[in-house]
DNA sequence: TTGCGTGCAAAGGTTTTGCATGGCA
DNA sequence: TGCCATGCAAAACCTTTGCACGCAA
């Protein structure tokens, strides 16, 4: 397990602070880039991607693949105990595109079931449920 | 609901046949393209994408987003009763990349739970579970 | 001093769009 | 006839890589 050492630099701190204090739930690399550019900082897209990768490796951020061809989304996970998104499942509406957060302990039974019966360790931080949300289901009747 | 009429053309039939008779579980647009090119046909990437879209709209194929930046995967779903993939869940190992098919009725409780408690109609054909498969879990100890 | 971090430019891979031509209904 | 399908080329889009320079340890 030779994990690369990540230096503690300006951008690492700034991006982590952005996720802690400023960012809404789901943020793309482009969002991060624009935020700093609009506030007068000169940051490169390359740096954004590389630091996001670092923060994901750390466990500081979670990365979600919402849709192929669409940008990846990142979310603050915190360090250990203060992690707000640790038990959070995500539902994506295929019709309106809305992304719903589910903080539901019952869904953890999915993890248990997959683990016990299928030897599969589910990663809820990367798994997105696709379907139709309540509003769109009613509208479609 | 003004769905576009899809003509019944050579490529529509050929691609559907390919999925029925030739294709393995998961196929990318590039796979389809290469198959026909290697067999001496002149097909365009554009046509592949457009017909795949049509077939997905029909419900003939299912489309999976395995990973952002990677090509989307398609799978034959069949028409109505003879649909082989209808109750099929997918697990993707984050380490080795293996894609696992689960034909498990117990997992349908997830759908019930989401539907009853969260007003969310899960689409198992588009949802991919991320995690770690048995082989990789053991190897990582 | 060493080696990662940074920014720019360029490349890579997937998917979409414009346009003229051809085929289905 | 009218509209969709097709193929090529080009563009759009997200992400990664090469390179030279700067900065942390």
Short mmCIF file of C-alpha atoms (C1' of nucleotides) in Angstrom, two decimals:
data_model
loop_
_atom_site.label_atom_id
_atom_site.label_comp_id
_atom_site.label_asym_id
_atom_site.label_seq_id
_atom_site.Cartn_x
_atom_site.Cartn_y
_atom_site.Cartn_z
CA UNK A 1 0.00 0.00 0.00
CA UNK A 2 2.38 2.75 -1.16
CA UNK A 3 0.05 5.70 -1.07
CA UNK A 4 1.55 8.87 -2.45
CA UNK A 5 2.32 11.57 0.09
CA UNK A 6 0.12 14.61 -0.39
CA UNK A 7 1.66 17.92 0.48
CA UNK A 8 -0.29 20.43 2.49
CA UNK A 9 -0.53 23.32 0.10
CA UNK A 10 -2.57 26.44 -0.44
CA UNK A 11 -5.01 24.84 -2.84
CA UNK A 12 -5.47 21.72 -0.84
CA UNK A 13 -6.58 23.80 2.13
CA UNK A 14 -8.63 26.22 0.08
CA UNK A 15 -10.56 23.52 -1.72
CA UNK A 16 -11.21 21.62 1.48
CA UNK A 17 -12.45 24.84 3.11
CA UNK A 18 -14.66 25.49 0.10
CA UNK A 19 -16.33 22.14 0.56
CA UNK A 20 -16.73 22.61 4.30
CA UNK A 21 -18.05 26.13 4.30
CA UNK A 22 -19.33 27.11 0.90
CA UNK A 23 -20.26 24.17 -1.24
CA UNK A 24 -23.74 22.90 -1.59
CA UNK A 25 -24.37 19.19 -1.68
CA UNK A 26 -23.02 18.28 -5.07
CA UNK A 27 -20.23 20.08 -6.74
CA UNK A 28 -18.46 19.50 -10.02
CA UNK A 29 -14.85 20.22 -10.86
CA UNK A 30 -16.09 23.10 -12.98
CA UNK A 31 -17.96 24.55 -9.98
CA UNK A 32 -14.79 24.57 -7.94
CA UNK A 33 -12.86 26.14 -10.79
CA UNK A 34 -15.44 28.87 -11.33
CA UNK A 35 -15.76 29.66 -7.65
CA UNK A 36 -12.08 30.48 -7.29
CA UNK A 37 -11.84 32.23 -10.64
CA UNK A 38 -14.81 34.43 -9.83
CA UNK A 39 -13.21 35.36 -6.55
CA UNK A 40 -10.12 36.58 -8.30
CA UNK A 41 -7.87 33.56 -7.83
CA UNK A 42 -5.86 32.00 -10.62
CA UNK A 43 -6.42 28.28 -10.40
CA UNK A 44 -6.04 25.76 -13.19
CA UNK A 45 -8.50 23.06 -14.09
CA UNK A 46 -5.64 20.61 -13.76
CA UNK A 47 -5.09 21.57 -10.15
CA UNK A 48 -8.77 21.23 -9.40
CA UNK A 49 -8.90 17.70 -10.76
CA UNK A 50 -5.69 16.68 -9.06
CA UNK A 51 -6.64 18.04 -5.67
CA UNK A 52 -10.10 16.57 -5.92
CA UNK A 53 -8.46 13.23 -6.60
CA UNK A 54 -6.24 13.69 -3.56
CA UNK A 55 -9.16 14.61 -1.33
CA UNK A 56 -11.10 11.60 -2.56
CA UNK A 57 -8.13 9.34 -1.79
CA UNK A 58 -7.99 10.87 1.69
CA UNK A 59 -11.63 10.17 2.25
CA UNK A 60 -12.24 13.87 2.70
CA UNK A 61 -14.51 13.95 -0.32
CA UNK A 62 -16.79 11.45 -1.99
CA UNK A 63 -17.04 11.23 -5.73
CA UNK A 64 -20.27 10.36 -7.53
CA UNK A 65 -20.81 9.31 -11.09
CA UNK A 66 -24.25 10.62 -11.79
CA UNK A 67 -24.34 10.09 -15.51
CA UNK A 68 -21.98 9.15 -18.30
CA UNK A 69 -20.94 12.20 -20.23
CA UNK A 70 -21.89 14.47 -17.38
CA UNK A 71 -19.31 15.82 -15.01
CA UNK A 72 -18.53 13.86 -11.84
CA UNK A 73 -19.91 15.24 -8.58
CA UNK A 74 -18.04 15.65 -5.32
CA UNK A 75 -19.35 15.97 -1.79
CA UNK A 76 -17.72 16.72 1.54
CA UNK A 77 -17.38 13.62 3.68
CA UNK A 78 -15.34 14.98 6.57
CA UNK A 79 -12.70 13.15 8.54
CA UNK A 80 -13.93 10.18 10.47
CA UNK A 81 -16.42 11.04 13.19
CA UNK A 82 -17.60 14.39 11.88
CA UNK A 83 -18.44 12.97 8.51
CA UNK A 84 -21.88 14.23 7.54
CA UNK A 85 -22.39 12.17 4.43
CA UNK A 86 -21.23 8.84 5.74
CA UNK A 87 -24.55 7.01 5.74
CA UNK A 88 -26.09 8.91 2.90
CA UNK A 89 -27.69 7.25 -0.11
CA UNK A 90 -28.49 9.08 -3.30
CA UNK A 91 -31.44 8.86 -5.63
CA UNK A 92 -31.39 10.44 -9.03
CA UNK A 93 -34.66 11.11 -10.85
CA UNK A 94 -34.35 10.08 -14.47
CA UNK A 95 -37.01 12.52 -15.55
CA UNK A 96 -36.43 15.82 -13.75
CA UNK A 97 -32.82 15.11 -12.86
CA UNK A 98 -33.33 15.91 -9.20
CA UNK A 99 -30.86 14.38 -6.80
CA UNK A 100 -32.32 13.22 -3.50
CA UNK A 101 -30.41 12.48 -0.31
CA UNK A 102 -31.63 9.61 1.79
CA UNK A 103 -30.49 9.30 5.37
CA UNK A 104 -32.22 6.06 6.05
CA UNK A 105 -30.90 3.35 8.30
CA UNK A 106 -33.24 0.80 6.80
CA UNK A 107 -31.35 0.98 3.59
CA UNK A 108 -28.37 -0.40 5.40
CA UNK A 109 -30.09 -3.75 5.14
CA UNK A 110 -29.08 -3.64 1.53
CA UNK A 111 -25.48 -3.57 2.58
CA UNK A 112 -25.97 -6.45 4.96
CA UNK A 113 -27.76 -8.50 2.37
CA UNK A 114 -25.17 -7.93 -0.31
CA UNK A 115 -22.40 -8.65 2.12
CA UNK A 116 -23.87 -11.85 3.54
CA UNK A 117 -25.49 -13.38 0.49
CA UNK A 118 -23.41 -12.09 -2.37
CA UNK A 119 -20.02 -11.39 -0.79
CA UNK A 120 -20.17 -7.88 -2.07
CA UNK A 121 -19.18 -4.91 0.09
CA UNK A 122 -21.40 -2.09 -1.01
CA UNK A 123 -19.97 1.40 -1.11
CA UNK A 124 -22.95 3.71 -0.50
CA UNK A 125 -20.79 6.73 -1.16
CA UNK A 126 -20.45 5.90 -4.77
CA UNK A 127 -23.74 4.20 -5.50
CA UNK A 128 -26.58 6.15 -7.04
CA UNK A 129 -30.11 4.83 -7.29
CA UNK A 130 -31.88 5.73 -10.50
CA UNK A 131 -35.61 5.97 -10.80
CA UNK A 132 -38.55 8.34 -10.78
CA UNK A 133 -39.22 10.77 -7.96
CA UNK A 134 -42.63 11.37 -6.39
CA UNK A 135 -43.34 14.60 -8.24
CA UNK A 136 -42.57 13.12 -11.64
CA UNK A 137 -44.46 9.93 -10.89
CA UNK A 138 -47.62 11.91 -10.21
CA UNK A 139 -47.12 14.17 -13.20
CA UNK A 140 -46.86 11.18 -15.48
CA UNK A 141 -50.24 9.68 -14.62
CA UNK B 1 -46.18 12.32 -24.78
CA UNK B 2 -45.16 12.88 -28.40
CA UNK B 3 -42.67 10.09 -28.84
CA UNK B 4 -40.82 10.20 -32.12
CA UNK B 5 -41.68 7.47 -34.61
CA UNK B 6 -38.77 5.16 -35.23
CA UNK B 7 -38.56 3.73 -38.69
CA UNK B 8 -37.83 0.07 -39.19
CA UNK B 9 -34.57 0.19 -41.09
CA UNK B 10 -31.68 -2.05 -41.90
CA UNK B 11 -29.53 -0.90 -39.01
CA UNK B 12 -32.30 -0.97 -36.46
CA UNK B 13 -32.87 -4.62 -37.26
CA UNK B 14 -29.21 -5.50 -37.54
CA UNK B 15 -28.30 -3.93 -34.21
CA UNK B 16 -31.22 -5.54 -32.43
CA UNK B 17 -30.23 -8.90 -33.91
CA UNK B 18 -26.66 -8.33 -32.80
CA UNK B 19 -27.80 -7.86 -29.23
CA UNK B 20 -30.08 -10.89 -29.36
CA UNK B 21 -27.72 -13.32 -30.96
CA UNK B 22 -24.17 -12.14 -30.68
CA UNK B 23 -23.61 -9.69 -27.89
CA UNK B 24 -22.28 -10.62 -24.52
CA UNK B 25 -23.71 -9.05 -21.44
CA UNK B 26 -22.35 -5.56 -21.71
CA UNK B 27 -21.60 -3.83 -24.92
CA UNK B 28 -20.38 -0.35 -25.69
CA UNK B 29 -21.18 1.76 -28.72
CA UNK B 30 -17.64 1.14 -29.88
CA UNK B 31 -18.19 -2.63 -29.67
CA UNK B 32 -21.21 -2.38 -31.94
CA UNK B 33 -19.31 -0.18 -34.35
CA UNK B 34 -16.35 -2.53 -34.51
CA UNK B 35 -18.48 -5.62 -34.92
CA UNK B 36 -20.12 -4.35 -38.06
CA UNK B 37 -16.98 -2.81 -39.46
CA UNK B 38 -15.05 -6.04 -38.97
CA UNK B 39 -17.78 -7.89 -40.79
CA UNK B 40 -17.43 -5.66 -43.80
CA UNK B 41 -20.32 -3.30 -43.21
CA UNK B 42 -20.03 0.46 -43.45
CA UNK B 43 -21.71 1.90 -40.40
CA UNK B 44 -21.09 5.26 -38.81
CA UNK B 45 -20.56 5.93 -35.15
CA UNK B 46 -23.40 8.42 -35.39
CA UNK B 47 -25.80 5.74 -36.51
CA UNK B 48 -24.72 3.46 -33.71
CA UNK B 49 -25.41 6.08 -31.07
CA UNK B 50 -28.70 7.11 -32.60
CA UNK B 51 -30.03 3.58 -32.97
CA UNK B 52 -28.88 2.67 -29.50
CA UNK B 53 -30.84 5.65 -28.23
CA UNK B 54 -33.87 4.48 -30.15
CA UNK B 55 -33.61 0.97 -28.81
CA UNK B 56 -33.26 2.28 -25.28
CA UNK B 57 -36.36 4.43 -25.75
CA UNK B 58 -38.20 1.35 -27.00
CA UNK B 59 -37.20 -0.60 -23.96
CA UNK B 60 -35.40 -3.08 -26.22
CA UNK B 61 -32.07 -2.22 -24.64
CA UNK B 62 -30.99 -1.02 -21.24
CA UNK B 63 -28.27 1.53 -20.82
CA UNK B 64 -25.86 1.52 -17.90
CA UNK B 65 -23.60 4.26 -16.72
CA UNK B 66 -20.71 2.37 -15.27
CA UNK B 67 -18.30 5.22 -14.83
CA UNK B 68 -17.93 8.83 -15.88
CA UNK B 69 -15.46 9.17 -18.70
CA UNK B 70 -15.86 5.54 -19.65
CA UNK B 71 -18.18 4.46 -22.42
CA UNK B 72 -21.80 3.66 -21.56
CA UNK B 73 -22.84 0.01 -21.64
CA UNK B 74 -25.90 -1.46 -23.31
CA UNK B 75 -27.67 -4.74 -22.68
CA UNK B 76 -30.49 -6.55 -24.39
CA UNK B 77 -33.74 -6.33 -22.46
CA UNK B 78 -36.11 -7.95 -24.91
CA UNK B 79 -39.74 -7.07 -25.53
CA UNK B 80 -42.04 -7.51 -22.56
CA UNK B 81 -42.36 -11.12 -21.45
CA UNK B 82 -39.17 -12.51 -22.95
CA UNK B 83 -37.01 -9.91 -21.30
CA UNK B 84 -34.03 -11.66 -19.74
CA UNK B 85 -32.55 -8.70 -17.88
CA UNK B 86 -35.71 -7.39 -16.32
CA UNK B 87 -35.00 -8.28 -12.71
CA UNK B 88 -31.27 -8.02 -12.93
CA UNK B 89 -29.18 -5.88 -10.60
CA UNK B 90 -25.60 -4.96 -11.29
CA UNK B 91 -22.64 -4.69 -8.99
CA UNK B 92 -19.42 -3.07 -10.08
CA UNK B 93 -16.21 -3.76 -8.23
CA UNK B 94 -14.32 -0.55 -7.68
CA UNK B 95 -11.01 -2.38 -7.49
CA UNK B 96 -10.89 -4.96 -10.26
CA UNK B 97 -13.65 -3.41 -12.35
CA UNK B 98 -15.59 -6.65 -12.58
CA UNK B 99 -19.28 -6.33 -13.31
CA UNK B 100 -21.50 -8.80 -11.48
CA UNK B 101 -25.06 -9.70 -12.36
CA UNK B 102 -27.41 -10.40 -9.50
CA UNK B 103 -30.66 -12.18 -10.12
CA UNK B 104 -31.96 -11.91 -6.61
CA UNK B 105 -35.56 -11.48 -5.67
CA UNK B 106 -34.65 -10.34 -2.20
CA UNK B 107 -33.19 -7.23 -3.63
CA UNK B 108 -36.63 -6.31 -4.79
CA UNK B 109 -37.34 -5.35 -1.22
CA UNK B 110 -35.21 -2.34 -1.94
CA UNK B 111 -37.67 -1.28 -4.57
CA UNK B 112 -40.59 -1.78 -2.22
CA UNK B 113 -38.92 0.15 0.53
CA UNK B 114 -38.00 3.05 -1.69
CA UNK B 115 -41.45 3.10 -3.18
CA UNK B 116 -43.36 2.96 0.09
CA UNK B 117 -41.18 5.03 2.36
CA UNK B 118 -39.53 7.44 0.00
CA UNK B 119 -41.95 7.74 -2.89
CA UNK B 120 -39.20 6.82 -5.24
CA UNK B 121 -39.70 4.31 -8.08
CA UNK B 122 -36.38 2.55 -8.47
CA UNK B 123 -35.23 1.61 -11.93
CA UNK B 124 -33.04 -1.46 -11.44
CA UNK B 125 -32.08 -1.41 -15.09
CA UNK B 126 -30.11 1.73 -14.70
CA UNK B 127 -28.85 1.43 -11.15
CA UNK B 128 -25.36 0.11 -10.51
CA UNK B 129 -24.13 -0.84 -7.06
CA UNK B 130 -20.53 0.08 -6.41
CA UNK B 131 -18.38 -1.72 -3.93
CA UNK B 132 -15.77 -4.42 -3.52
CA UNK B 133 -16.20 -7.96 -4.78
CA UNK B 134 -15.33 -11.08 -2.81
CA UNK B 135 -12.04 -11.74 -4.56
CA UNK B 136 -10.75 -8.22 -4.02
CA UNK B 137 -11.98 -8.11 -0.44
CA UNK B 138 -9.89 -11.14 0.41
CA UNK B 139 -6.89 -9.92 -1.52
CA UNK B 140 -6.93 -6.66 0.38
CA UNK B 141 -6.61 -8.18 3.86
"C1'" DT C 1 17.92 19.53 -2.17
"C1'" DT C 2 14.24 16.53 -3.49
"C1'" DG C 3 10.05 15.79 -5.24
"C1'" DC C 4 5.36 17.07 -5.31
"C1'" DG C 5 2.25 21.09 -6.70
"C1'" DT C 6 0.92 24.35 -10.23
"C1'" DG C 7 -0.66 26.42 -14.64
"C1'" DC C 8 -0.79 26.37 -19.48
"C1'" DA C 9 -1.33 24.01 -23.58
"C1'" DA C 10 -2.31 20.00 -25.86
"C1'" DA C 11 -4.10 15.51 -26.22
"C1'" DG C 12 -7.38 11.74 -25.17
"C1'" DG C 13 -11.85 9.55 -25.22
"C1'" DT C 14 -16.88 9.68 -25.52
"C1'" DT C 15 -20.87 11.62 -27.39
"C1'" DT C 16 -23.43 15.12 -30.08
"C1'" DT C 17 -24.48 18.20 -34.00
"C1'" DG C 18 -24.52 20.15 -38.97
"C1'" DC C 19 -25.24 18.94 -43.41
"C1'" DA C 20 -26.11 16.69 -47.73
"C1'" DT C 21 -27.74 12.37 -49.43
"C1'" DG C 22 -30.47 8.20 -49.37
"C1'" DG C 23 -34.35 5.26 -47.84
"C1'" DC C 24 -38.86 4.21 -45.53
"C1'" DA C 25 -43.88 5.05 -45.24
"C1'" DT D 1 -44.08 13.58 -51.15
"C1'" DG D 2 -42.57 14.15 -46.39
"C1'" DC D 3 -39.94 12.87 -42.93
"C1'" DC D 4 -36.61 10.12 -40.84
"C1'" DA D 5 -32.02 7.52 -41.31
"C1'" DT D 6 -27.31 7.58 -42.65
"C1'" DG D 7 -22.34 8.80 -43.04
"C1'" DC D 8 -18.79 12.00 -42.82
"C1'" DA D 9 -16.67 15.72 -40.65
"C1'" DA D 10 -16.44 18.76 -37.06
"C1'" DA D 11 -17.58 20.23 -32.64
"C1'" DA D 12 -18.65 19.81 -27.75
"C1'" DC D 13 -17.63 18.00 -23.49
"C1'" DC D 14 -15.12 16.08 -19.56
"C1'" DT D 15 -10.74 14.59 -18.12
"C1'" DT D 16 -5.79 13.46 -18.36
"C1'" DT D 17 -0.93 14.19 -19.68
"C1'" DG D 18 3.56 16.71 -20.89
"C1'" DC D 19 6.36 20.22 -19.53
"C1'" DA D 20 8.64 23.98 -17.20
"C1'" DC D 21 8.59 26.44 -13.10
"C1'" DG D 22 7.47 27.17 -8.12
"C1'" DC D 23 6.96 25.74 -3.49
"C1'" DA D 24 6.64 22.46 0.62
"C1'" DA D 25 9.26 19.27 3.45
#
